[in-house]
CSV table of C-alpha atoms (C1' of nucleotides) in Angstrom, one decimal:
chain,number,residue,atom,x,y,z
S,1056,MET,CA,9.3,67.3,-69.6
S,1057,GLY,CA,11.8,69.7,-68.3
S,1058,PRO,CA,11.1,73.1,-67.2
S,1059,ILE,CA,10.3,75.7,-69.8
S,1060,THR,CA,11.1,78.6,-67.6
S,1061,GLY,CA,14.6,77.5,-66.9
S,1062,MET,CA,15.9,80.0,-64.5
S,1063,THR,CA,12.8,80.8,-62.6
S,1064,PRO,CA,11.9,83.9,-60.7
S,1065,ASP,CA,13.1,82.0,-57.7
S,1066,LYS,CA,16.5,81.8,-59.2
S,1067,LYS,CA,16.5,85.4,-60.0
S,1068,ALA,CA,15.3,86.3,-56.6
S,1069,GLU,CA,18.3,84.5,-55.3
S,1070,ALA,CA,20.6,86.5,-57.4
S,1071,PRO,CA,21.3,89.0,-54.6
S,1072,GLU,CA,22.0,86.0,-52.4
S,1073,ALA,CA,24.4,84.7,-54.9
S,1074,GLU,CA,26.1,88.0,-54.9
S,1075,LYS,CA,26.2,87.9,-51.1
S,1076,ALA,CA,27.7,84.5,-51.4
S,1077,ALA,CA,30.2,85.7,-53.8
S,1078,GLY,CA,31.0,88.5,-51.6
S,1079,LEU,CA,31.2,86.1,-48.7
S,1080,ARG,CA,33.8,84.1,-50.6
S,1081,GLN,CA,35.7,87.2,-51.1
S,1082,ILE,CA,35.6,88.0,-47.5
S,1083,TYR,CA,36.8,84.5,-46.7
S,1084,ARG,CA,39.7,85.0,-49.1
S,1085,MET,CA,40.5,88.5,-47.9
S,1086,GLY,CA,40.6,87.6,-44.3
S,1087,SER,CA,43.9,86.6,-42.8
S,1088,LEU,CA,42.5,83.3,-41.8
S,1089,PRO,CA,42.1,81.6,-45.2
S,1090,GLU,CA,45.1,83.3,-46.5
S,1091,ALA,CA,47.1,82.0,-43.6
S,1092,VAL,CA,45.6,78.8,-44.4
S,1093,ASP,CA,46.6,79.0,-47.9
S,1094,ALA,CA,50.0,80.3,-47.0
S,1095,ALA,CA,51.2,77.1,-45.5
S,1096,ARG,CA,49.5,74.6,-47.7
S,1097,PRO,CA,52.1,72.4,-49.3
S,1098,LYS,CA,52.1,72.5,-53.0
S,1099,ALA,CA,53.5,69.2,-53.6
S,1100,THR,CA,54.7,66.2,-51.7
S,1101,LEU,CA,58.0,67.8,-51.2
S,1102,VAL,CA,58.5,71.5,-51.7
S,1103,ASP,CA,62.0,72.1,-52.8
S,1104,SER,CA,64.1,73.4,-50.1
S,1105,GLU,CA,64.3,76.9,-51.5
S,1106,SER,CA,60.7,77.5,-52.0
S,1107,ALA,CA,60.0,75.8,-48.8
S,1108,ASP,CA,62.4,78.1,-47.1
S,1109,ASP,CA,60.8,81.1,-48.8
S,1110,GLU,CA,57.5,80.1,-47.5
S,1111,LEU,CA,58.7,79.4,-44.1
S,1112,THR,CA,60.8,82.5,-43.8
S,1113,ASN,CA,58.1,84.7,-45.2
S,1114,LEU,CA,57.1,86.9,-42.3
S,1115,ASN,CA,53.8,87.7,-43.8
S,1116,TRP,CA,53.0,84.1,-43.9
S,1117,LEU,CA,54.2,83.7,-40.4
S,1118,HIS,CA,52.2,86.6,-39.2
S,1119,GLU,CA,49.1,85.3,-40.8
S,1120,SER,CA,49.8,81.8,-39.7
S,1121,THR,CA,50.3,82.9,-36.1
S,1122,ASN,CA,47.1,84.8,-36.5
S,1123,LEU,CA,45.5,81.7,-37.5
S,1124,LEU,CA,46.9,79.8,-34.7
S,1125,THR,CA,45.4,82.2,-32.3
S,1126,TYR,CA,42.1,81.3,-33.6
S,1127,PHE,CA,41.9,77.8,-32.8
S,1128,SER,CA,41.9,76.2,-29.5
S,1129,LEU,CA,42.2,72.6,-28.8
S,1130,GLY,CA,39.1,71.2,-27.4
S,1131,SER,CA,37.1,74.3,-28.0
S,1132,GLU,CA,33.4,73.7,-27.8
S,1133,GLY,CA,30.5,74.9,-29.7
S,1134,LEU,CA,29.6,74.4,-33.3
S,1135,PRO,CA,30.2,77.1,-35.8
S,1136,ILE,CA,27.0,77.0,-37.6
S,1137,VAL,CA,28.4,77.5,-41.0
S,1138,SER,CA,31.3,75.3,-40.7
S,1139,PRO,CA,30.3,72.0,-39.4
S,1140,ILE,CA,32.7,70.0,-41.4
S,1141,TYR,CA,35.3,70.2,-38.7
S,1142,ASP,CA,33.1,67.9,-36.9
S,1143,ILE,CA,32.8,65.3,-39.5
S,1144,GLU,CA,35.0,62.8,-38.1
S,1145,GLY,CA,34.1,63.2,-34.5
S,1146,ASP,CA,33.2,65.5,-31.8
S,1147,ASN,CA,36.6,65.5,-30.2
S,1148,VAL,CA,38.3,66.9,-33.1
S,1149,PRO,CA,39.9,70.2,-32.3
S,1150,SER,CA,38.1,73.0,-33.8
S,1151,PHE,CA,38.3,76.6,-34.6
S,1152,SER,CA,36.8,78.8,-32.0
S,1153,PRO,CA,33.3,79.7,-33.1
S,1154,SER,CA,34.3,83.3,-32.6
S,1155,CYS,CA,36.3,83.3,-35.7
S,1156,TYR,CA,33.2,82.6,-37.6
S,1157,GLN,CA,31.0,85.0,-35.9
S,1158,ASN,CA,30.6,87.2,-38.8
S,1159,LEU,CA,30.2,84.4,-41.1
S,1160,GLU,CA,27.5,83.0,-39.0
S,1161,LYS,CA,25.6,86.2,-39.2
S,1162,ILE,CA,25.9,86.2,-42.9
S,1163,SER,CA,25.2,82.6,-43.4
S,1164,ALA,CA,21.9,82.8,-41.6
S,1165,THR,CA,20.6,84.7,-44.6
S,1166,SER,CA,22.9,83.7,-47.3
S,1167,LYS,CA,23.5,80.5,-49.1
S,1168,PRO,CA,26.1,78.2,-47.6
S,1169,PRO,CA,29.2,78.0,-49.8
S,1170,TYR,CA,28.9,74.3,-50.0
S,1171,SER,CA,27.4,72.4,-52.8
S,1172,PHE,CA,24.5,70.1,-52.0
S,1173,SER,CA,26.6,67.1,-52.4
S,1174,LEU,CA,28.9,68.4,-49.7
S,1175,LEU,CA,26.1,69.4,-47.5
S,1176,ILE,CA,24.7,65.9,-47.8
S,1177,TYR,CA,28.1,64.4,-47.2
S,1178,MET,CA,28.6,66.5,-44.1
S,1179,ALA,CA,25.2,65.5,-42.8
S,1180,ILE,CA,25.8,61.8,-43.4
S,1181,GLU,CA,29.3,62.0,-42.0
S,1182,HIS,CA,28.0,63.7,-39.0
S,1183,SER,CA,25.7,60.9,-38.2
S,1184,PRO,CA,27.2,58.3,-35.9
S,1185,ASN,CA,26.6,55.5,-38.2
S,1186,LYS,CA,27.3,57.4,-41.4
S,1187,SER,CA,23.9,56.9,-42.8
S,1188,LEU,CA,20.9,59.0,-42.7
S,1189,PRO,CA,17.4,59.1,-44.1
S,1190,VAL,CA,16.6,61.9,-46.4
S,1191,LYS,CA,14.5,63.5,-43.8
S,1192,GLU,CA,17.3,63.7,-41.3
S,1193,ILE,CA,19.6,65.1,-44.0
S,1194,TYR,CA,17.1,67.8,-44.4
S,1195,SER,CA,17.0,68.4,-40.7
S,1196,TRP,CA,20.8,68.5,-40.4
S,1197,ILE,CA,21.1,71.0,-43.2
S,1198,LEU,CA,18.4,73.1,-41.7
S,1199,GLU,CA,19.9,73.0,-38.3
S,1200,ARG,CA,23.3,74.0,-39.6
S,1201,PHE,CA,22.3,76.3,-42.3
S,1202,PRO,CA,19.3,78.4,-41.3
S,1203,TYR,CA,19.3,79.8,-44.7
S,1204,PHE,CA,17.3,76.9,-45.9
S,1205,ALA,CA,14.6,77.5,-43.4
S,1206,THR,CA,13.5,80.5,-45.4
S,1207,ALA,CA,14.7,79.3,-48.8
S,1208,PRO,CA,12.2,78.0,-51.3
S,1209,THR,CA,11.4,74.3,-50.7
S,1210,GLY,CA,13.1,73.5,-53.9
S,1211,TRP,CA,16.3,72.8,-52.0
S,1212,LYS,CA,14.9,69.6,-50.8
S,1213,ASN,CA,14.3,68.5,-54.3
S,1214,SER,CA,17.8,69.4,-55.0
S,1215,VAL,CA,19.0,67.3,-52.1
S,1216,ARG,CA,17.0,64.3,-53.3
S,1217,HIS,CA,18.2,64.9,-56.8
S,1218,ASN,CA,21.7,64.9,-55.6
S,1219,LEU,CA,21.3,61.7,-53.6
S,1220,SER,CA,19.8,60.0,-56.6
S,1221,LEU,CA,22.2,61.3,-59.1
S,1222,ASN,CA,25.4,61.6,-57.3
S,1223,LYS,CA,27.5,58.4,-57.4
S,1224,CYS,CA,28.9,59.4,-54.1
S,1225,PHE,CA,25.8,58.5,-52.3
S,1226,GLN,CA,24.4,55.1,-51.8
S,1227,LYS,CA,21.0,54.1,-50.7
S,1228,VAL,CA,20.9,51.3,-48.2
S,1229,GLU,CA,18.1,49.4,-46.7
S,1230,ARG,CA,16.9,50.1,-43.3
S,1231,SER,CA,17.1,47.4,-40.8
S,1232,HIS,CA,16.2,44.0,-42.1
S,1233,GLY,CA,12.6,43.2,-42.1
S,1234,LYS,CA,11.6,46.4,-40.5
S,1235,VAL,CA,9.7,49.2,-41.9
S,1236,ASN,CA,10.9,52.4,-40.3
S,1237,GLY,CA,9.1,55.1,-42.0
S,1238,LYS,CA,9.5,56.2,-45.5
S,1239,GLY,CA,12.5,56.0,-47.7
S,1240,SER,CA,15.9,54.4,-47.2
S,1241,LEU,CA,19.0,55.4,-45.5
S,1242,TRP,CA,21.7,57.1,-47.5
S,1243,CYS,CA,25.4,56.8,-46.9
S,1244,VAL,CA,28.5,57.9,-48.6
S,1245,ASP,CA,30.1,55.5,-51.0
S,1246,PRO,CA,33.5,54.8,-49.4
S,1247,GLU,CA,35.0,54.8,-52.8
S,1248,TYR,CA,34.1,58.4,-53.3
S,1249,LYS,CA,34.7,59.5,-49.8
S,1250,PRO,CA,38.2,60.8,-50.5
S,1251,ASN,CA,36.9,62.7,-53.4
S,1252,LEU,CA,34.3,64.4,-51.3
S,1253,ILE,CA,36.9,65.2,-48.8
S,1254,GLN,CA,39.0,66.6,-51.5
S,1255,ALA,CA,36.0,68.6,-52.7
S,1256,LEU,CA,35.7,69.9,-49.1
S,1257,LYS,CA,39.2,71.0,-49.2
S,1258,LYS,CA,38.4,73.3,-52.1
S,1259,GLN,CA,35.9,75.1,-50.0
S,1260,PRO,CA,36.8,78.5,-48.7
S,1261,PHE,CA,36.5,77.4,-45.1
S,1262,PRO,CA,39.8,76.5,-43.7
S,1263,SER,CA,38.5,74.1,-41.2
S,1264,ALA,CA,37.3,72.0,-43.9
S,1265,LEU,CA,40.7,70.6,-44.4
S,1266,ALA,CA,42.5,71.7,-41.3
S,1267,PHE,CA,40.4,69.6,-39.1
S,1268,TYR,CA,39.5,66.8,-41.2
S,1269,THR,CA,40.6,63.8,-39.3
S,1270,PRO,CA,42.0,61.3,-41.7
S,1271,PRO,CA,40.7,57.9,-41.1
S,1272,ALA,CA,43.0,56.4,-38.7
S,1273,SER,CA,41.7,53.1,-39.5
S,1274,PRO,CA,40.9,51.2,-42.6
S,1275,PRO,CA,37.5,52.2,-43.8
S,1276,ARG,CA,34.9,51.3,-41.3
S,1277,ILE,CA,32.4,48.7,-42.2
S,1278,LEU,CA,29.4,50.9,-42.4
S,1279,ASP,CA,25.9,50.3,-43.3
S,1280,CYS,CA,26.5,51.0,-46.8
S,1281,GLU,CA,29.3,48.6,-46.9
S,1282,LYS,CA,27.5,45.9,-44.9
S,1283,ALA,CA,24.4,46.3,-46.9
S,1284,LYS,CA,24.2,45.7,-50.5
S,1285,PRO,CA,23.3,49.0,-52.2
S,1286,LEU,CA,19.8,49.0,-53.4
S,1287,LYS,CA,20.8,49.9,-56.8
S,1288,MET,CA,23.5,49.4,-59.2
S,1289,PRO,CA,25.9,52.2,-60.1
S,1290,LYS,CA,23.5,54.0,-62.2
S,1291,LYS,CA,24.3,57.5,-61.6
S,1292,ARG,CA,25.5,59.6,-64.4
S,1293,SER,CA,27.6,62.7,-64.5
S,1294,TYR,CA,27.3,64.1,-61.0
S,1295,GLY,CA,29.8,61.7,-59.6
S,1296,SER,CA,32.2,62.4,-62.3
S,1297,THR,CA,33.2,65.4,-60.3
S,1298,PHE,CA,35.2,63.0,-58.4
S,1299,ASN,CA,37.1,61.0,-60.7
S,1300,HIS,CA,37.4,57.8,-59.1
S,1301,HIS,CA,40.7,56.9,-60.7
S,1302,SER,CA,42.4,60.1,-59.7
S,1303,SER,CA,41.1,60.1,-56.2
S,1304,ILE,CA,43.4,60.4,-53.3
S,1305,ASN,CA,43.7,57.4,-51.2
S,1306,LEU,CA,43.5,58.7,-47.8
S,1307,GLN,CA,43.9,55.4,-46.3
S,1308,GLU,CA,47.1,54.8,-48.0
S,1309,ASN,CA,48.4,58.2,-47.7
S,1310,HIS,CA,46.6,60.0,-45.0
S,1311,SER,CA,48.2,63.2,-45.9
S,1312,ALA,CA,45.6,64.0,-48.3
S,1313,ALA,CA,46.8,67.5,-48.7
S,1314,ILE,CA,49.9,66.2,-50.2
S,1315,ASN,CA,49.3,65.1,-53.6
S,1316,THR,CA,51.9,64.2,-56.0
S,1317,ASP,CA,49.6,64.0,-58.9
S,1318,PRO,CA,50.1,67.1,-60.9
S,1319,LYS,CA,46.7,66.8,-62.2
S,1320,GLU,CA,45.4,67.1,-58.8
S,1321,ASP,CA,47.8,69.8,-57.8
S,1322,HIS,CA,45.4,72.5,-58.9
S,1323,ASN,CA,43.3,71.6,-56.0
S,1324,TYR,CA,46.0,73.0,-53.8
S,1325,SER,CA,47.1,75.7,-56.0
S,1326,ALA,CA,47.1,78.1,-53.1
S,1327,SER,CA,49.1,76.8,-50.3
S,1328,SER,CA,47.1,76.8,-47.1
S,1329,MET,CA,47.6,76.7,-43.5
S,1330,ALA,CA,44.9,74.2,-43.3
S,1331,SER,CA,46.9,71.7,-45.1
S,1332,GLN,CA,50.0,72.8,-43.3
S,1333,CYS,CA,48.3,71.4,-40.3
S,1334,CYS,CA,47.5,68.4,-42.4
S,1335,ALA,CA,51.0,68.4,-43.6
S,1336,SER,CA,52.1,68.4,-40.1
S,1337,ARG,CA,49.7,65.6,-39.5
S,1338,SER,CA,51.0,63.9,-42.5
S,1339,SER,CA,54.5,64.5,-41.3
S,1340,MET,CA,53.5,62.7,-38.3
S,1341,SER,CA,54.5,59.7,-40.2
S,1342,SER,CA,57.9,60.7,-39.2
S,1343,LEU,CA,56.9,60.9,-35.6
S,1344,SER,CA,55.1,57.6,-35.4
S,1345,SER,CA,53.7,55.1,-37.8
S,1346,VAL,CA,50.0,55.1,-38.0
S,1347,ASP,CA,50.2,51.4,-38.3
S,1348,GLU,CA,52.0,51.3,-35.0
S,1349,VAL,CA,49.2,53.2,-33.5
S,1350,TYR,CA,46.8,50.8,-35.0
S,1351,GLU,CA,48.6,48.0,-33.5
S,1352,PHE,CA,48.9,49.7,-30.2
S,1353,VAL,CA,45.3,50.7,-30.1
S,1354,SER,CA,44.2,47.4,-31.4
S,1355,LYS,CA,46.0,45.6,-28.7
S,1356,THR,CA,44.6,48.0,-26.2
S,1357,SER,CA,41.1,47.6,-27.5
S,1358,HIS,CA,41.4,43.8,-27.3
S,1359,ALA,CA,42.7,44.1,-23.8
S,1360,GLY,CA,39.8,46.3,-22.9
S,1361,SER,CA,37.1,44.7,-25.0
S,1362,ASP,CA,36.2,42.3,-22.2
S,1363,GLY,CA,34.7,44.9,-20.0
S,1364,SER,CA,36.6,48.0,-20.8
S,1365,GLU,CA,34.7,51.1,-20.2
S,1366,GLY,CA,34.9,54.7,-20.9
S,1367,PHE,CA,35.0,54.5,-24.6
S,1368,HIS,CA,32.0,55.3,-26.4
S,1369,SER,CA,30.8,52.9,-28.8
S,1370,GLU,CA,28.0,53.2,-31.2
S,1371,VAL,CA,26.6,50.1,-29.7
S,1372,ASP,CA,26.1,52.1,-26.6
S,1373,THR,CA,23.7,54.3,-28.4
S,1374,ASP,CA,22.0,51.6,-30.1
S,1375,ILE,CA,18.6,53.0,-29.9
S,1376,ASP,CA,16.2,52.0,-32.5
S,1377,TYR,CA,15.5,54.8,-34.9
S,1378,GLU,CA,11.8,54.1,-34.4
S,1379,ASP,CA,12.2,54.9,-30.8
S,1380,ASP,CA,14.3,57.9,-31.3
S,1381,PRO,CA,13.5,59.4,-34.5
S,1382,LEU,CA,15.0,62.7,-33.8
S,1383,GLY,CA,17.9,61.8,-31.7
S,1384,ASP,CA,21.4,61.7,-33.1
S,1385,SER,CA,21.8,58.3,-32.0
S,1386,GLY,CA,18.7,56.8,-33.6
S,1387,TYR,CA,19.3,55.7,-37.0
S,1388,ALA,CA,22.9,55.7,-36.1
S,1389,ALA,CA,23.0,52.3,-34.7
S,1390,GLN,CA,20.1,50.5,-36.0
S,1391,PRO,CA,20.3,50.4,-39.7
S,1392,CYS,CA,21.2,47.2,-41.3
S,1393,VAL,CA,21.6,45.5,-38.0
S,1394,ASP,CA,19.1,43.0,-37.2
S,1395,THR,CA,17.8,44.0,-33.9
S,1396,SER,CA,16.5,40.6,-33.3
S,1397,ASP,CA,20.1,39.6,-32.5
S,1398,LYS,CA,20.2,42.0,-29.6
S,1399,SER,CA,18.1,40.1,-27.2
S,1400,GLN,CA,20.5,37.2,-27.4
S,1401,PRO,CA,23.9,38.4,-28.3
S,1402,SER,CA,25.6,35.7,-30.2
S,1403,LYS,CA,29.3,35.3,-30.5
S,1404,LYS,CA,29.0,36.9,-33.8
S,1405,ALA,CA,27.3,39.9,-32.3
S,1406,LEU,CA,30.0,40.1,-29.6
S,1407,LYS,CA,32.6,39.9,-32.2
S,1408,GLU,CA,31.0,42.6,-34.2
S,1409,LEU,CA,30.8,44.7,-31.1
S,1410,CYS,CA,34.4,44.2,-30.4
S,1411,GLN,CA,35.2,45.2,-33.9
S,1412,GLU,CA,33.2,48.3,-33.5
S,1413,ILE,CA,35.0,49.2,-30.4
S,1414,ASP,CA,38.2,48.5,-32.1
S,1415,GLU,CA,37.3,50.8,-34.9
S,1416,GLU,CA,36.4,53.5,-32.4
S,1417,LEU,CA,39.7,53.1,-30.8
S,1418,LYS,CA,41.4,53.3,-34.0
S,1419,GLU,CA,39.6,56.5,-34.8
S,1420,ALA,CA,40.6,57.8,-31.5
S,1421,ALA,CA,44.2,57.0,-32.4
S,1422,GLY,CA,43.6,59.0,-35.5
S,1423,SER,CA,42.5,61.9,-33.5
S,1424,LEU,CA,45.5,61.6,-31.3
S,1425,LEU,CA,47.7,61.7,-34.3
S,1426,HIS,CA,45.8,64.6,-35.5
S,1427,LEU,CA,46.5,66.4,-32.2
S,1428,ALA,CA,50.1,65.5,-32.5
S,1429,GLY,CA,50.2,67.0,-35.9
S,1430,ILE,CA,48.7,70.2,-34.7
S,1431,SER,CA,51.1,70.2,-31.9
S,1432,THR,CA,53.9,69.7,-34.3
S,1433,CYS,CA,52.6,72.4,-36.5
S,1434,LEU,CA,52.4,74.8,-33.6
S,1435,GLY,CA,55.8,74.0,-32.4
S,1436,SER,CA,57.2,74.5,-35.8
S,1437,LEU,CA,55.5,77.8,-36.2
S,1438,ILE,CA,56.5,79.0,-32.8
S,1439,SER,CA,60.1,78.1,-33.4
S,1440,THR,CA,60.1,79.7,-36.8
S,1441,ALA,CA,58.6,82.8,-35.3
S,1442,LYS,CA,61.2,82.9,-32.6
S,1443,THR,CA,64.0,82.4,-35.2
S,1444,GLN,CA,62.6,85.1,-37.3
S,1445,SER,CA,62.2,87.6,-34.5
S,1446,GLN,CA,65.7,86.9,-33.4
S,1447,LYS,CA,67.0,87.5,-36.9
S,1448,GLN,CA,65.1,90.8,-37.0
S,1449,ARG,CA,66.4,91.9,-33.7
S,1450,LYS,CA,69.9,91.2,-34.8
S,1451,LYS,CA,69.4,93.3,-37.9
B,1474,DG,C1',33.5,78.7,-77.3
B,1475,DC,C1',33.2,74.4,-74.9
B,1476,DA,C1',32.7,70.9,-71.3
B,1477,DG,C1',31.7,69.8,-66.8
B,1478,DG,C1',29.8,70.8,-62.4
B,1479,DC,C1',26.1,72.5,-60.1
B,1480,DG,C1',21.4,74.3,-58.9
B,1481,DT,C1',16.8,74.3,-59.9
B,1482,DA,C1',12.3,72.9,-61.6
B,1483,DA,C1',9.2,69.6,-62.9
B,1484,DA,C1',7.0,65.2,-64.0
B,1485,DC,C1',6.3,60.7,-62.7
B,1486,DA,C1',6.3,56.4,-60.0
B,1487,DC,C1',6.4,54.3,-55.8
B,1488,DT,C1',5.8,53.8,-50.8
B,1489,DT,C1',3.8,54.8,-46.4
J,1376,DG,C1',-5.9,60.4,-51.4
J,1377,DA,C1',-2.1,62.9,-49.3
J,1378,DA,C1',2.5,63.3,-48.3
J,1379,DG,C1',7.0,61.8,-48.6
J,1380,DT,C1',10.6,59.7,-51.2
J,1381,DG,C1',13.3,58.4,-55.3
J,1382,DT,C1',14.3,58.9,-60.3
J,1383,DT,C1',14.8,61.1,-64.4
J,1384,DT,C1',15.0,64.9,-67.7
J,1385,DA,C1',15.8,69.5,-68.9
J,1386,DC,C1',17.6,73.9,-68.7
J,1387,DG,C1',20.6,77.9,-67.2
J,1388,DC,C1',24.6,79.7,-64.8
J,1389,DC,C1',29.3,79.5,-63.6
J,1390,DT,C1',34.0,78.2,-64.0
J,1391,DG,C1',38.2,76.4,-65.8
DNA sequence: GCAGGCGTAAACACTT
DNA sequence: GAAGTGTTTACGCCTG
């Protein structure tokens, strides 16, 4: 049944692209940005004081880190084409300035993105407001972000579908009950494997992958894939094994994903990175304030505001039927697995669900705030370290 | 050298 | 019937 040709001419034709990609990776690693990112990545939960000190007092690291810091701006706008992952958890997440990816963008337009298909799919799904997308929209998202595929052989779509089918990380969910909205089903990320995907993202050369991943500030949202019974039983074979379920990081439990005490997982962070330093700062936020406290606070706030509060975007606001808005970002976002027949006469249950959704949104917002706080802490720490170091040098 | 992850191609069934 | 979608199998490359 399988191909006789194996690596086809297509594959061979891609070889130069692969070289480019390889070169690209080198570029990523050569640049100060990823190195800076690496430089500050914590290697373990707690770095021993000496090594920590070494890292912190290393001027090269500092230099690079400060270089890095000049790159990102809070609230910067625009989407770096090749690094959409920063946006995974929301549009308000601070991002690197697109300028720092200018060169990469140029390259990426013609070269293969350095993400595996599973990650691309993950990013696409996560980018959707409701964390679920039909295959077609996954194509669109990838095409939009990675123009490379516009000119790539159509086989990549096959690969996407292949990944969706095979990869345990992805679950097929029914579209809205009793409705037939075009072909195919919606696909979402299996929450169980989400941390693993995130971890896989961390391994990517793009610093923003980790630096600006906003850890879930709330318990896993009840998404379509969680509401709906997966259409199929866990059937998938090896692809999902990339992400050993048992060794996965529990981001909910320990939202400092970058900090992993499991030596087996440590290789994932073999190179310390600025990205996770930011995350570390974020994680160190636990010393600043308890996430739970924020949950509580936000929860209370949301309850207080749920009876008419405004100004906070809820998915419900954009509850446009996918049928009506097939191309819009909002479309499938809101409709899947929600019986639209309920909308005409919002029941208490519907209202409760709505409140819950707003609640979740607020919790996520809290996460973003914590995230910002982490970055702020990170910046503060770096600046003070820089000052200390420069003072020391002046004295010498 | 081996295993696992990944990308790719292809065949087939099913749905729209 | 065509096109899109989903599943499965097979193979080669790359990396640890």
